[in-house]
Amino acid sequence: EADIYQTPRYLVIGTGKKITLECSQTMGHDKMYWYQQDPGMELHLIHYSYGVNSTEKGDLSSESTVSRIRTEHFPLTLESARPSHTSQYLCASSDSTTDTQYFGPGTRLTVL
Amino acid sequence: QKEVEQDPGPLSVPEGAIVSLNCTYSNSAFQYFMWYRQYSRKGPELLMYTYSSGNKEDGRFTAQVDKSSKYISLFIRDSQPSDSATYLCAMTKSGGYQKVTFGIGTKLQVIP
């Protein structure tokens, strides 16, 4: 059973607001990931981290930023939300041996 | 051409049918293979993972990997309406710090 949590689950916010999506895991995994997924579409990797103080951009360009100050915590921040940021954001973590990823429930973001 | 190809469907089957879901890939370096189930508006849930070639069974689910053909399959026996979801294949190379490559997902509908 995966223990990875995301808050909020749903967020509706106006254009220009700063938002932070929270992700935490209790499995002690070094690796964590953020994906963006539009309804019925494929997953797109936007950020990943292989450990504390390590962050990298993913395959899909994103205006969001991430930080990894603690192993269990990997928040994603949008400094100024726009309607084009409307999507589902999925956080995942993986163990170092198999890279099997475990996903959180996701945050559905709507920017008006 | 994508590294991992997966038919997006949708695939509709009657309840009780045997379902076969497949992915092909082009990179022979892939060693770990995973199947995820994703219900609408939820995060993907890990169903099965296998290392290298062979079969793995878990209840009604069987995963097969044929590395010589670069082809992986997930079989669902006695399919149930609750199996209706999108099924994503995923794979990664061995060794540390490898990113996971996901298929686009196949949408399955099991009709009562």
CSV table of N, CA and C in Angstrom, one decimal, chain A residues 7-86:
chain,number,residue,atom,x,y,z
A,7,THR,N,-2.3,17.5,-1.3
A,7,THR,CA,-3.3,18.4,-0.9
A,7,THR,C,-3.1,19.7,-1.7
A,8,PRO,N,-4.1,20.5,-2.0
A,8,PRO,CA,-5.5,20.0,-1.9
A,8,PRO,C,-5.9,19.0,-3.0
A,9,ARG,N,-7.0,18.4,-2.9
A,9,ARG,CA,-7.4,17.5,-3.9
A,9,ARG,C,-8.0,18.3,-5.1
A,10,TYR,N,-8.7,19.4,-4.8
A,10,TYR,CA,-9.3,20.2,-5.8
A,10,TYR,C,-9.0,21.7,-5.4
A,11,LEU,N,-8.7,22.5,-6.5
A,11,LEU,CA,-8.4,23.9,-6.2
A,11,LEU,C,-9.0,24.7,-7.4
A,12,VAL,N,-9.8,25.7,-7.1
A,12,VAL,CA,-10.3,26.6,-8.1
A,12,VAL,C,-9.8,28.0,-7.7
A,13,ILE,N,-9.1,28.6,-8.6
A,13,ILE,CA,-8.4,29.9,-8.2
A,13,ILE,C,-8.4,30.8,-9.4
A,14,GLY,N,-8.3,32.1,-9.1
A,14,GLY,CA,-8.3,33.1,-10.1
A,14,GLY,C,-6.9,33.3,-10.7
A,15,THR,N,-6.9,33.9,-11.9
A,15,THR,CA,-5.7,34.2,-12.6
A,15,THR,C,-4.8,35.1,-11.8
A,16,GLY,N,-3.5,34.8,-11.8
A,16,GLY,CA,-2.5,35.7,-11.2
A,16,GLY,C,-2.2,35.3,-9.8
A,17,LYS,N,-2.9,34.4,-9.2
A,17,LYS,CA,-2.7,33.9,-7.8
A,17,LYS,C,-1.5,33.0,-7.8
A,18,LYS,N,-0.8,33.1,-6.6
A,18,LYS,CA,0.3,32.1,-6.4
A,18,LYS,C,-0.3,30.9,-5.6
A,19,ILE,N,0.1,29.7,-6.1
A,19,ILE,CA,-0.4,28.5,-5.5
A,19,ILE,C,0.7,27.5,-5.2
A,20,THR,N,0.6,26.7,-4.2
A,20,THR,CA,1.5,25.6,-3.9
A,20,THR,C,0.7,24.4,-3.7
A,21,LEU,N,1.1,23.4,-4.5
A,21,LEU,CA,0.5,22.0,-4.4
A,21,LEU,C,1.4,21.2,-3.5
A,22,GLU,N,0.8,20.6,-2.5
A,22,GLU,CA,1.7,19.8,-1.6
A,22,GLU,C,1.7,18.3,-1.9
A,23,CYS,N,2.8,17.7,-1.7
A,23,CYS,CA,3.0,16.3,-1.9
A,23,CYS,C,3.9,15.7,-0.8
A,24,SER,N,3.5,14.7,-0.1
A,24,SER,CA,4.4,14.1,0.9
A,24,SER,C,4.2,12.6,0.8
A,25,GLN,N,5.3,11.9,1.2
A,25,GLN,CA,5.3,10.4,1.2
A,25,GLN,C,6.0,9.9,2.5
A,26,THR,N,5.5,8.8,2.9
A,26,THR,CA,6.0,8.2,4.2
A,26,THR,C,6.8,7.0,4.0
A,27,MET,N,7.2,6.7,2.7
A,27,MET,CA,7.9,5.5,2.4
A,27,MET,C,9.4,5.6,2.4
A,28,GLY,N,9.9,6.8,2.6
A,28,GLY,CA,11.3,7.0,2.7
A,28,GLY,C,12.0,6.9,1.3
A,29,HIS,N,11.2,7.1,0.2
A,29,HIS,CA,11.7,7.1,-1.1
A,29,HIS,C,12.6,8.3,-1.4
A,30,ASP,N,13.7,8.0,-2.1
A,30,ASP,CA,14.6,9.2,-2.5
A,30,ASP,C,14.0,9.9,-3.7
A,31,LYS,N,13.4,9.2,-4.6
A,31,LYS,CA,13.0,9.8,-5.8
A,31,LYS,C,11.5,10.2,-5.8
A,32,MET,N,11.3,11.4,-6.3
A,32,MET,CA,9.9,11.9,-6.3
A,32,MET,C,9.7,12.7,-7.7
A,33,TYR,N,8.4,12.7,-8.1
A,33,TYR,CA,8.1,13.2,-9.4
A,33,TYR,C,6.8,14.0,-9.4
A,34,TRP,N,6.7,14.9,-10.3
A,34,TRP,CA,5.5,15.6,-10.6
A,34,TRP,C,5.1,15.4,-12.1
A,35,TYR,N,3.8,15.0,-12.3
A,35,TYR,CA,3.3,14.8,-13.7
A,35,TYR,C,2.1,15.7,-13.8
A,36,GLN,N,1.9,16.1,-15.1
A,36,GLN,CA,0.7,16.8,-15.5
A,36,GLN,C,-0.1,16.0,-16.4
A,37,GLN,N,-1.4,15.9,-16.2
A,37,GLN,CA,-2.2,15.1,-17.0
A,37,GLN,C,-3.6,15.8,-17.3
A,38,ASP,N,-3.9,16.0,-18.6
A,38,ASP,CA,-5.2,16.5,-18.9
A,38,ASP,C,-6.1,15.4,-19.1
A,39,PRO,N,-7.4,15.6,-18.9
A,39,PRO,CA,-8.4,14.5,-19.0
A,39,PRO,C,-8.3,13.7,-20.2
A,40,GLY,N,-8.2,12.4,-20.0
A,40,GLY,CA,-8.1,11.4,-21.1
A,40,GLY,C,-6.8,11.5,-21.9
A,41,MET,N,-5.8,12.2,-21.4
A,41,MET,CA,-4.5,12.3,-22.1
A,41,MET,C,-3.4,11.6,-21.3
A,42,GLU,N,-2.2,11.6,-21.9
A,42,GLU,CA,-1.1,10.9,-21.3
A,42,GLU,C,-0.5,11.7,-20.2
A,43,LEU,N,0.3,11.0,-19.4
A,43,LEU,CA,1.1,11.6,-18.4
A,43,LEU,C,2.3,12.4,-19.0
A,44,HIS,N,2.6,13.6,-18.4
A,44,HIS,CA,3.7,14.3,-18.8
A,44,HIS,C,4.6,14.6,-17.6
A,45,LEU,N,5.8,14.2,-17.6
A,45,LEU,CA,6.7,14.5,-16.5
A,45,LEU,C,7.1,16.0,-16.5
A,46,ILE,N,6.9,16.7,-15.5
A,46,ILE,CA,7.3,18.1,-15.4
A,46,ILE,C,8.5,18.4,-14.5
A,47,HIS,N,8.6,17.6,-13.4
A,47,HIS,CA,9.7,17.8,-12.5
A,47,HIS,C,10.0,16.5,-11.8
A,48,TYR,N,11.3,16.3,-11.4
A,48,TYR,CA,11.7,15.2,-10.7
A,48,TYR,C,12.8,15.5,-9.7
A,49,SER,N,13.0,14.7,-8.7
A,49,SER,CA,14.0,14.9,-7.7
A,49,SER,C,14.6,13.5,-7.3
A,50,TYR,N,15.9,13.4,-7.2
A,50,TYR,CA,16.5,12.2,-6.8
A,50,TYR,C,17.0,12.2,-5.4
A,51,GLY,N,16.7,13.3,-4.7
A,51,GLY,CA,17.1,13.4,-3.3
A,51,GLY,C,17.0,14.8,-2.8
A,52,VAL,N,17.3,15.0,-1.5
A,52,VAL,CA,17.2,16.3,-0.9
A,52,VAL,C,18.2,17.3,-1.7
A,53,ASN,N,17.6,18.5,-1.9
A,53,ASN,CA,18.4,19.6,-2.6
A,53,ASN,C,18.7,19.2,-4.1
A,54,SER,N,18.0,18.2,-4.6
A,54,SER,CA,18.2,17.8,-6.0
A,54,SER,C,16.8,18.0,-6.8
A,55,THR,N,16.8,18.8,-7.8
A,55,THR,CA,15.5,18.9,-8.6
A,55,THR,C,15.9,19.1,-10.0
A,56,GLU,N,15.1,18.6,-10.9
A,56,GLU,CA,15.4,18.6,-12.4
A,56,GLU,C,14.1,18.9,-13.1
A,57,LYS,N,14.1,19.5,-14.2
A,57,LYS,CA,13.0,19.7,-15.1
A,57,LYS,C,12.7,18.4,-15.9
A,58,GLY,N,11.5,18.2,-16.1
A,58,GLY,CA,11.1,17.0,-16.8
A,58,GLY,C,11.0,17.2,-18.3
A,59,ASP,N,10.3,16.3,-19.0
A,59,ASP,CA,10.2,16.3,-20.4
A,59,ASP,C,9.3,17.4,-21.0
A,60,LEU,N,8.3,17.8,-20.2
A,60,LEU,CA,7.3,18.9,-20.6
A,60,LEU,C,7.7,20.2,-19.9
A,61,SER,N,7.9,21.2,-20.7
A,61,SER,CA,8.2,22.5,-20.1
A,61,SER,C,7.1,23.0,-19.2
A,62,SER,N,7.4,23.5,-18.1
A,62,SER,CA,6.4,24.0,-17.1
A,62,SER,C,6.9,25.3,-16.5
A,63,GLU,N,5.9,26.2,-16.2
A,63,GLU,CA,6.2,27.4,-15.5
A,63,GLU,C,6.3,27.2,-14.0
A,64,SER,N,6.0,26.0,-13.6
A,64,SER,CA,6.0,25.8,-12.1
A,64,SER,C,7.5,25.5,-11.7
A,65,THR,N,7.6,25.6,-10.3
A,65,THR,CA,8.9,25.3,-9.7
A,65,THR,C,8.7,24.3,-8.6
A,66,VAL,N,9.7,23.6,-8.2
A,66,VAL,CA,9.6,22.7,-7.1
A,66,VAL,C,10.8,22.9,-6.2
A,67,SER,N,10.7,22.3,-5.0
A,67,SER,CA,11.8,22.3,-4.0
A,67,SER,C,11.8,21.0,-3.3
A,68,ARG,N,12.9,20.6,-2.8
A,68,ARG,CA,13.1,19.3,-2.0
A,68,ARG,C,14.0,19.6,-0.8
A,69,ILE,N,13.4,20.1,0.2
A,69,ILE,CA,14.2,20.4,1.4
A,69,ILE,C,14.2,19.2,2.4
A,70,ARG,N,13.2,18.4,2.3
A,70,ARG,CA,13.1,17.2,3.2
A,70,ARG,C,12.8,16.0,2.3
A,71,THR,N,13.2,14.8,2.6
A,71,THR,CA,13.0,13.6,1.8
A,71,THR,C,11.6,13.4,1.5
A,72,GLU,N,10.7,13.6,2.5
A,72,GLU,CA,9.3,13.2,2.4
A,72,GLU,C,8.4,14.2,1.7
A,73,HIS,N,9.0,15.4,1.4
A,73,HIS,CA,8.1,16.5,1.0
A,73,HIS,C,8.6,17.1,-0.3
A,74,PHE,N,7.7,17.3,-1.3
A,74,PHE,CA,8.1,17.7,-2.7
A,74,PHE,C,7.0,18.7,-3.2
A,75,PRO,N,6.9,19.9,-2.7
A,75,PRO,CA,5.9,20.8,-3.1
A,75,PRO,C,6.2,21.4,-4.5
A,76,LEU,N,5.1,21.8,-5.2
A,76,LEU,CA,5.1,22.4,-6.5
A,76,LEU,C,4.5,23.8,-6.4
A,77,THR,N,5.1,24.8,-7.0
A,77,THR,CA,4.6,26.2,-6.8
A,77,THR,C,4.4,26.8,-8.2
A,78,LEU,N,3.3,27.5,-8.4
A,78,LEU,CA,3.0,28.3,-9.5
A,78,LEU,C,3.0,29.8,-9.0
A,79,GLU,N,3.9,30.6,-9.5
A,79,GLU,CA,4.0,32.0,-8.9
A,79,GLU,C,2.8,32.8,-9.4
A,80,SER,N,2.3,32.6,-10.6
A,80,SER,CA,1.2,33.3,-11.1
A,80,SER,C,0.3,32.4,-12.0
A,81,ALA,N,-0.8,31.9,-11.4
A,81,ALA,CA,-1.6,30.9,-12.2
A,81,ALA,C,-2.3,31.6,-13.4
A,82,ARG,N,-2.4,30.8,-14.4
A,82,ARG,CA,-3.1,31.2,-15.6
A,82,ARG,C,-4.1,30.1,-16.0
A,83,PRO,N,-5.1,30.4,-16.8
A,83,PRO,CA,-6.0,29.4,-17.3
A,83,PRO,C,-5.3,28.2,-18.0
A,84,SER,N,-4.2,28.4,-18.6
A,84,SER,CA,-3.5,27.3,-19.3
A,84,SER,C,-2.9,26.3,-18.3
A,85,HIS,N,-2.9,26.7,-17.1
A,85,HIS,CA,-2.3,25.8,-16.0
A,85,HIS,C,-3.4,24.8,-15.5
A,86,THR,N,-4.6,25.0,-16.0
A,86,THR,CA,-5.7,24.1,-15.6
A,86,THR,C,-5.4,22.7,-16.0
